[in-house]
mmCIF file of C-alpha atoms in Angstrom:
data_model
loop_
_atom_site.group_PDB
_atom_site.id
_atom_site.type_symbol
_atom_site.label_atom_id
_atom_site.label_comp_id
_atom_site.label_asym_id
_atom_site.label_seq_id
_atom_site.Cartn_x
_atom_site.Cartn_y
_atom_site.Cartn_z
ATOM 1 C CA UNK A 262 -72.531 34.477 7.967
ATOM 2 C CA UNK A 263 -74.035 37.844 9.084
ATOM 3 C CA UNK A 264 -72.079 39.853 11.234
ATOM 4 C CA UNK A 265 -73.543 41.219 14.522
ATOM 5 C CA UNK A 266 -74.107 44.749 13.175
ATOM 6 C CA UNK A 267 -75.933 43.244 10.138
ATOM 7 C CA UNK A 268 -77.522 40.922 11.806
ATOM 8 C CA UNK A 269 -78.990 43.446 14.531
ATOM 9 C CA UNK A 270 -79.959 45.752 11.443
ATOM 10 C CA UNK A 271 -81.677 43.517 9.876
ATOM 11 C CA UNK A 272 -83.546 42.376 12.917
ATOM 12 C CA UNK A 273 -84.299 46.048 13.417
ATOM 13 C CA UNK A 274 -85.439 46.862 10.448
ATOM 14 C CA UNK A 275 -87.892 43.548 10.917
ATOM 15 C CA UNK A 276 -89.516 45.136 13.741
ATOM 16 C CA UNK A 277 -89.782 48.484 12.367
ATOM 17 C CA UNK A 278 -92.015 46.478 9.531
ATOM 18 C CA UNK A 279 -93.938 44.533 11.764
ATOM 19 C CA UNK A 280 -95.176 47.116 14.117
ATOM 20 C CA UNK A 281 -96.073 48.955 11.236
ATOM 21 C CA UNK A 282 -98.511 46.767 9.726
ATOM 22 C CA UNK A 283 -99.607 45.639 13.130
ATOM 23 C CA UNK A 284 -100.357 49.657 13.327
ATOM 24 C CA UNK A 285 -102.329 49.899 10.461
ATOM 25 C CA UNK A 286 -103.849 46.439 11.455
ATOM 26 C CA UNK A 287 -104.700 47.543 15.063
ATOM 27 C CA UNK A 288 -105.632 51.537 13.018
ATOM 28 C CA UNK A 289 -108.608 49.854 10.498
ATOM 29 C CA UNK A 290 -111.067 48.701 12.775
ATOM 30 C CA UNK A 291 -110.732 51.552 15.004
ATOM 31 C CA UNK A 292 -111.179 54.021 12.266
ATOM 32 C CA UNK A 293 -114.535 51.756 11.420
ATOM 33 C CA UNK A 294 -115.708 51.676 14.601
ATOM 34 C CA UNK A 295 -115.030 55.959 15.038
ATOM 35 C CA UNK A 296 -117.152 56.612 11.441
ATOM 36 C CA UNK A 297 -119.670 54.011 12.829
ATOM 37 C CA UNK A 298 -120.369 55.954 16.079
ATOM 38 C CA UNK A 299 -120.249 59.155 13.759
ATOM 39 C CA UNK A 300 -123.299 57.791 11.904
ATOM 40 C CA UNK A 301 -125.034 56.977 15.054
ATOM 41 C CA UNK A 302 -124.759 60.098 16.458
ATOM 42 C CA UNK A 303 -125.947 61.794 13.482
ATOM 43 C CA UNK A 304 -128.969 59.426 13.300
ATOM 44 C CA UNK A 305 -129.647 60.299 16.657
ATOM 45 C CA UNK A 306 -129.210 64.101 15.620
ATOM 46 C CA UNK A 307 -132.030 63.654 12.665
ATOM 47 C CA UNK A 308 -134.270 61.660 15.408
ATOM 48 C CA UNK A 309 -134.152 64.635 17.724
ATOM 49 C CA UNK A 310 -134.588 67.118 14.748
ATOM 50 C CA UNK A 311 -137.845 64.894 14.411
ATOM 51 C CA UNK A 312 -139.247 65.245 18.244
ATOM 52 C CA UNK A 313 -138.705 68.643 17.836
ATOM 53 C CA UNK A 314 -140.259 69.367 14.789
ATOM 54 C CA UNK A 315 -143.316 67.245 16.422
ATOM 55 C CA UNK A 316 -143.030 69.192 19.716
ATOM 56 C CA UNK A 317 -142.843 73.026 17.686
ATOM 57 C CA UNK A 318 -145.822 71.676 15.858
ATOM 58 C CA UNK A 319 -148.027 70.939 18.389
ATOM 59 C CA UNK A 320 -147.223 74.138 20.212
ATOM 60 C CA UNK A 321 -147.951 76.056 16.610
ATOM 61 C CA UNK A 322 -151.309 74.344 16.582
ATOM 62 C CA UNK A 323 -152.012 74.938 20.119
ATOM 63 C CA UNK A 324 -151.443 78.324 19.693
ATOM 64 C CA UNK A 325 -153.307 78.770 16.296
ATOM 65 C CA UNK A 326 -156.260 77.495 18.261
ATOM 66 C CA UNK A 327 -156.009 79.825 21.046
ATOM 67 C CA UNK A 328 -155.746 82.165 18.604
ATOM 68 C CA UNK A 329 -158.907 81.385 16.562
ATOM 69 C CA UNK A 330 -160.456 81.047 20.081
ATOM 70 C CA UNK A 331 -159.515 84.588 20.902
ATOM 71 C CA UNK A 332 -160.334 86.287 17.354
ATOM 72 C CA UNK A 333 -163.862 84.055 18.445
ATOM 73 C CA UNK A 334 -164.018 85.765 21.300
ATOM 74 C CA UNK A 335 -163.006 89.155 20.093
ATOM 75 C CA UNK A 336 -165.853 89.379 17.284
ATOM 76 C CA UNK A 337 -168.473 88.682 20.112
ATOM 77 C CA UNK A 338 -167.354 91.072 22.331
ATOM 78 C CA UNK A 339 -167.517 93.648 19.354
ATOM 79 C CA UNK A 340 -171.019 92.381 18.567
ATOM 80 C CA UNK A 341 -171.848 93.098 22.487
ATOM 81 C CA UNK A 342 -170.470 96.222 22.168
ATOM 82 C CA UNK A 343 -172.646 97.537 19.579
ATOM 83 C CA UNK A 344 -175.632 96.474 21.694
ATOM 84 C CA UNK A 345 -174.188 98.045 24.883
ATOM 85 C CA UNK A 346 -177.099 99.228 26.691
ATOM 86 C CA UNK A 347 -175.162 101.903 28.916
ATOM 87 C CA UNK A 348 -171.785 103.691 29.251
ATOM 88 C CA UNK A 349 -170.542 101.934 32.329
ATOM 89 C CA UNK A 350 -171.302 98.527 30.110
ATOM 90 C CA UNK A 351 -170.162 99.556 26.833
ATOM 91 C CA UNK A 352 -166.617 100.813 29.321
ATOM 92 C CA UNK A 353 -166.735 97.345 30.708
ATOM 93 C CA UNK A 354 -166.847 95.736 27.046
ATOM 94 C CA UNK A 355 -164.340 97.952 25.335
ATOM 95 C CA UNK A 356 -161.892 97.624 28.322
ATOM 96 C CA UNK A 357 -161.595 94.192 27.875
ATOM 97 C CA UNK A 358 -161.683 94.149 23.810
ATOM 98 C CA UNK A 359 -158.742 96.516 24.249
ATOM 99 C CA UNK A 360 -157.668 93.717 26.301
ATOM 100 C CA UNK A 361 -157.946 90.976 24.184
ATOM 101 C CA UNK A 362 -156.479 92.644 21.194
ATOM 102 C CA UNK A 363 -153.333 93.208 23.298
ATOM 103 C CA UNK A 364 -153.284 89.344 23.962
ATOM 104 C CA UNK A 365 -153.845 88.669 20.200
ATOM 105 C CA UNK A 366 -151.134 90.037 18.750
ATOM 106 C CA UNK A 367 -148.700 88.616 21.288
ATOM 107 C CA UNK A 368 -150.482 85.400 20.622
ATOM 108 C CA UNK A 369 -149.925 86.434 16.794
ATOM 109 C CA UNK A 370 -145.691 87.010 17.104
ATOM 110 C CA UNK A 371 -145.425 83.476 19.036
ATOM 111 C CA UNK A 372 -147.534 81.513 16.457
ATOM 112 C CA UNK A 373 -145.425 83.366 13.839
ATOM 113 C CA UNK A 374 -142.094 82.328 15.783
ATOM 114 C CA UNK A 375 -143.661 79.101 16.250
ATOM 115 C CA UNK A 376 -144.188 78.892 12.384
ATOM 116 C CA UNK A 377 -139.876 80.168 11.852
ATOM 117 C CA UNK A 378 -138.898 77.416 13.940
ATOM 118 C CA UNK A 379 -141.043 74.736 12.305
ATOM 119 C CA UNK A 380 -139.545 75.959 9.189
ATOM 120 C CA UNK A 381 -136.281 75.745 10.615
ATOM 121 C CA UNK A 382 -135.914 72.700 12.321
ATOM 122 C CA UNK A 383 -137.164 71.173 8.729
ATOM 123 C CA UNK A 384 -134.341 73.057 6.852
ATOM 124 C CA UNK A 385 -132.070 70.822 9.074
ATOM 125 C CA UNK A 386 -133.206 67.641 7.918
ATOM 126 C CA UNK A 387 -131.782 67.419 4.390
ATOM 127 C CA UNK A 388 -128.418 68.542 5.173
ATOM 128 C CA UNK A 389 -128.593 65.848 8.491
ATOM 129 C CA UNK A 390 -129.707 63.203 5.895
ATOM 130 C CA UNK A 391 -126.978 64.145 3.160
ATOM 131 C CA UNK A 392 -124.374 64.328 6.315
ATOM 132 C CA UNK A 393 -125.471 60.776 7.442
ATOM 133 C CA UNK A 394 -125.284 59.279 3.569
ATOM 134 C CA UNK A 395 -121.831 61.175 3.171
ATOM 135 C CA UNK A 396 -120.520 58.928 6.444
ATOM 136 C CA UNK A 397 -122.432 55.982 5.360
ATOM 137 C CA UNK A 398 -121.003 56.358 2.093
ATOM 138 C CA UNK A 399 -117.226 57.029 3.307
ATOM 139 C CA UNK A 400 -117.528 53.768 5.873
ATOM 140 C CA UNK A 401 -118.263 51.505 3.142
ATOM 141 C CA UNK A 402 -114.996 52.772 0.924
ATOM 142 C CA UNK A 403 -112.877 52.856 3.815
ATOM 143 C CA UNK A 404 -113.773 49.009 4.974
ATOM 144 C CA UNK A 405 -113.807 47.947 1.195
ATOM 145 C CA UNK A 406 -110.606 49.126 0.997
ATOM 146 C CA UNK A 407 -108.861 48.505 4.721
ATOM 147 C CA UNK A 408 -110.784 44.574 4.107
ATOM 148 C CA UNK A 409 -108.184 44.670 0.768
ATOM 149 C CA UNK A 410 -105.371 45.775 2.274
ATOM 150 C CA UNK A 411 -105.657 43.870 5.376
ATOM 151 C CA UNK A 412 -105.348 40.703 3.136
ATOM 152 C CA UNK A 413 -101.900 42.061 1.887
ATOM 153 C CA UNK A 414 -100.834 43.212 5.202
ATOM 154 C CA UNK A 415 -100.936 39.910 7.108
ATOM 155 C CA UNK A 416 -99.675 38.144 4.349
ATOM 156 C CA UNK A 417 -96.933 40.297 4.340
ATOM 157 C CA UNK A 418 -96.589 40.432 8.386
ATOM 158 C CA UNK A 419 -96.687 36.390 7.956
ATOM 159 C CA UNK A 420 -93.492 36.516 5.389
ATOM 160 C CA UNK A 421 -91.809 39.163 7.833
ATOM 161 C CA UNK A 422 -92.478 36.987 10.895
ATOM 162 C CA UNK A 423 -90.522 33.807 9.088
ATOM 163 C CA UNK A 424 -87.747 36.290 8.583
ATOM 164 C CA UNK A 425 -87.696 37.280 11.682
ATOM 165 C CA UNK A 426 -87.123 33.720 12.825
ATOM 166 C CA UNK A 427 -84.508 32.756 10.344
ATOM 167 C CA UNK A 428 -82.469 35.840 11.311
ATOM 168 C CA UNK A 429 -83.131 35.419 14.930
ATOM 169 C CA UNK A 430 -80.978 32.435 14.661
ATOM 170 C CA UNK A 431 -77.750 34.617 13.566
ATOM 171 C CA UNK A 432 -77.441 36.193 17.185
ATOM 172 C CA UNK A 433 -74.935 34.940 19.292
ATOM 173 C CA UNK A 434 -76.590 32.803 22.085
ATOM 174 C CA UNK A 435 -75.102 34.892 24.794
ATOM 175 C CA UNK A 436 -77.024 37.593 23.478
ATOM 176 C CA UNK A 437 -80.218 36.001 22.292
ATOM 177 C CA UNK A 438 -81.643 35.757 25.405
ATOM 178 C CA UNK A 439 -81.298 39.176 26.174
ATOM 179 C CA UNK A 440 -82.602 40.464 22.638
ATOM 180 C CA UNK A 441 -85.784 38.221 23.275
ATOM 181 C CA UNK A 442 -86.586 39.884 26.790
ATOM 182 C CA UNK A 443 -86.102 43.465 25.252
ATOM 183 C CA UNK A 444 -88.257 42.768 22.471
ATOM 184 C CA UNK A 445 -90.936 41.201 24.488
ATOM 185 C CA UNK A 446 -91.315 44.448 26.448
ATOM 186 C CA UNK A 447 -90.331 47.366 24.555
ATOM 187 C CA UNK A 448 -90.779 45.982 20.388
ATOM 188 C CA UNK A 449 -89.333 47.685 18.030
ATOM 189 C CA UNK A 450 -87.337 49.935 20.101
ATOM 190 C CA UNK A 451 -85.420 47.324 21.798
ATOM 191 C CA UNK A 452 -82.592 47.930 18.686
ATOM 192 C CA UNK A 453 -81.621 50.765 18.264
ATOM 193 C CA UNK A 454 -79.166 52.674 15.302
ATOM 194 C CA UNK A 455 -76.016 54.922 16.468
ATOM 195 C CA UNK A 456 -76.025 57.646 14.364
ATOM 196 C CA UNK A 457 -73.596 60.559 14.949
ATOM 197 C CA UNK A 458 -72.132 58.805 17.795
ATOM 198 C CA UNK A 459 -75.533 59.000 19.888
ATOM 199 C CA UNK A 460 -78.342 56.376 20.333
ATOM 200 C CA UNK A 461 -80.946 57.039 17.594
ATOM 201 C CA UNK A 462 -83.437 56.122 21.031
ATOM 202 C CA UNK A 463 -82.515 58.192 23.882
ATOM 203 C CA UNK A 464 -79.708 60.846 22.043
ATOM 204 C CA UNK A 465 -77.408 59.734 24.561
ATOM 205 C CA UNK A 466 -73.954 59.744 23.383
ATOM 206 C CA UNK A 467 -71.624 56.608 23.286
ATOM 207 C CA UNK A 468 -67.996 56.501 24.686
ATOM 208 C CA UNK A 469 -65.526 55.690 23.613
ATOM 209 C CA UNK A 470 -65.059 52.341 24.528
ATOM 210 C CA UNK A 471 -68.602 51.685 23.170
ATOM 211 C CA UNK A 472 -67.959 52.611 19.800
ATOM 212 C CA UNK A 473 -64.919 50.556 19.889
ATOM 213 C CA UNK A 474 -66.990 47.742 21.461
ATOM 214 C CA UNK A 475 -69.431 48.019 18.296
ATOM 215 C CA UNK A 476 -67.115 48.531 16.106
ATOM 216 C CA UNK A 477 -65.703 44.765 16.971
ATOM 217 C CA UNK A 478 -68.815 43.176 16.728
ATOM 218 C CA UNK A 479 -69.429 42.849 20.853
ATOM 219 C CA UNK A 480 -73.075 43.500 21.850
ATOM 220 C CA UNK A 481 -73.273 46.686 23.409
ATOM 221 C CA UNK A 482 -76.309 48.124 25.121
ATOM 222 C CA UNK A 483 -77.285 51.541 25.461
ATOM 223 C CA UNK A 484 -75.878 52.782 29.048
ATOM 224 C CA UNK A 485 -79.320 55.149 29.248
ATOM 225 C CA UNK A 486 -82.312 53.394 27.589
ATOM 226 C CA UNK A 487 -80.609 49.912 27.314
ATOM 227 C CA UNK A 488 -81.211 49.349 23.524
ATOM 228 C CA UNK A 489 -79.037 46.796 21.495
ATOM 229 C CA UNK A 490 -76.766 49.159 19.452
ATOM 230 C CA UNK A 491 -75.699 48.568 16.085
ATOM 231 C CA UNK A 492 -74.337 50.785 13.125
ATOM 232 C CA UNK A 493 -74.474 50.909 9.957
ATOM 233 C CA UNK A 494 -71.569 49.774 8.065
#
């Protein structure tokens, strides 16, 4: 039969199993569920890359227009110059051709910068497509391969569980009671391996009478964190 050290490593390193896989268990569908929201916000990036290449374009052509419009405007009011029939009119006409050529070429640099951003916002779209394929892509390997593993995991966590049971039963029922309540609230860390004298939980240091205690196969509890206590043989 086990002694109590053994039996409280072995338990230990049980746990220490179990709430690993229950880790990478509890780690697989969050990971999914992160790279699925990454998708989604980049397909909601390339959908507002799309309003706003719809929104620069129809402010380009509005402003095209207004330019034709003006350069309309500007070759009548040449034509009305040449037929000026005094100075004060011909003043009149060329004032506001001077005018209108001052409002053309402003209306020329924000068609042109209309024109840069159209071409920019479009430059975005392949590399938001490629980043949304590159996630897609990743997703499907990562849940092809966390679908595997999970298969292997909770067969595993199923073999580890009936361990746990059988070696359950080597406790002394004086302290089984108490090993079920610490587990039940604090997992894994409800054992806990002396090494160098201290608990391998808290750091605190044993005395003497502890390590004696141990030593004799008594169940001791940490005096700090409360941890069953073992050591190695």
């Amino acid at each position: 039969m086990a002694s109590v050290t053994e039996s409280l490593k072995i338990l230990h390193d049980i746990h220490l199993q179990l709430e690993g896989i229950r880790e990478e268990l509890v780690k697989g569908p969050r990971v999914i569920q992160a790279r699925q929201r990454r998708i989604e916000q980049k397909e909601q990036e390339l959908l507002g890359a799309q309003e706003q290449l719809k929104q620069a374009r129809l402010a380009s052509d509005r402003k095209s227009l207004d330019l034709k419009t003006l350069e309309k405007k500007l070759e009548d009011l040449k034509g009305k110059l040449n037929t000026a029939s005094s100075n004060r009119e011909f003043d009149i006409i060329r004032g506001q051709l001077q005018a209108d050529e001052m409002a053309k070429s402003v209306l020329e640099d924000e068609t042109l910068e209309l024109f840069e951003k159209v071409d920019e916002i479009s430059a975005t779209f392949p590399v938001i497509t490629r980043e949304i394929q590159q996630a897609q892509d990743e997703l499907k390997q990562y849940t092809t391969k966390f679908e595997s593993q999970a298969v292997e995991l909770r067969s595993k966590a199923a073999q580890l569980e009936h361990d746990l049971a059988a070696a359950e039963k080597t406790l002394p029922s004086e302290a089984a009671e108490k090993y079920r309540r610490l587990v039940h609230s604090r997992g894994a860390r409800a054992l806990a391996l002396v090494d160098n004298s201290a608990c391998s939980n808290c750091f605190v240091q044993l005395t003497s009478q502890q390590k004696i205690q141990i030593k004799t196969g008594t169940i001791v509890f940490c005096s700090n964190c409360g941890s069953m206590l073992y050591q190695e043989n």
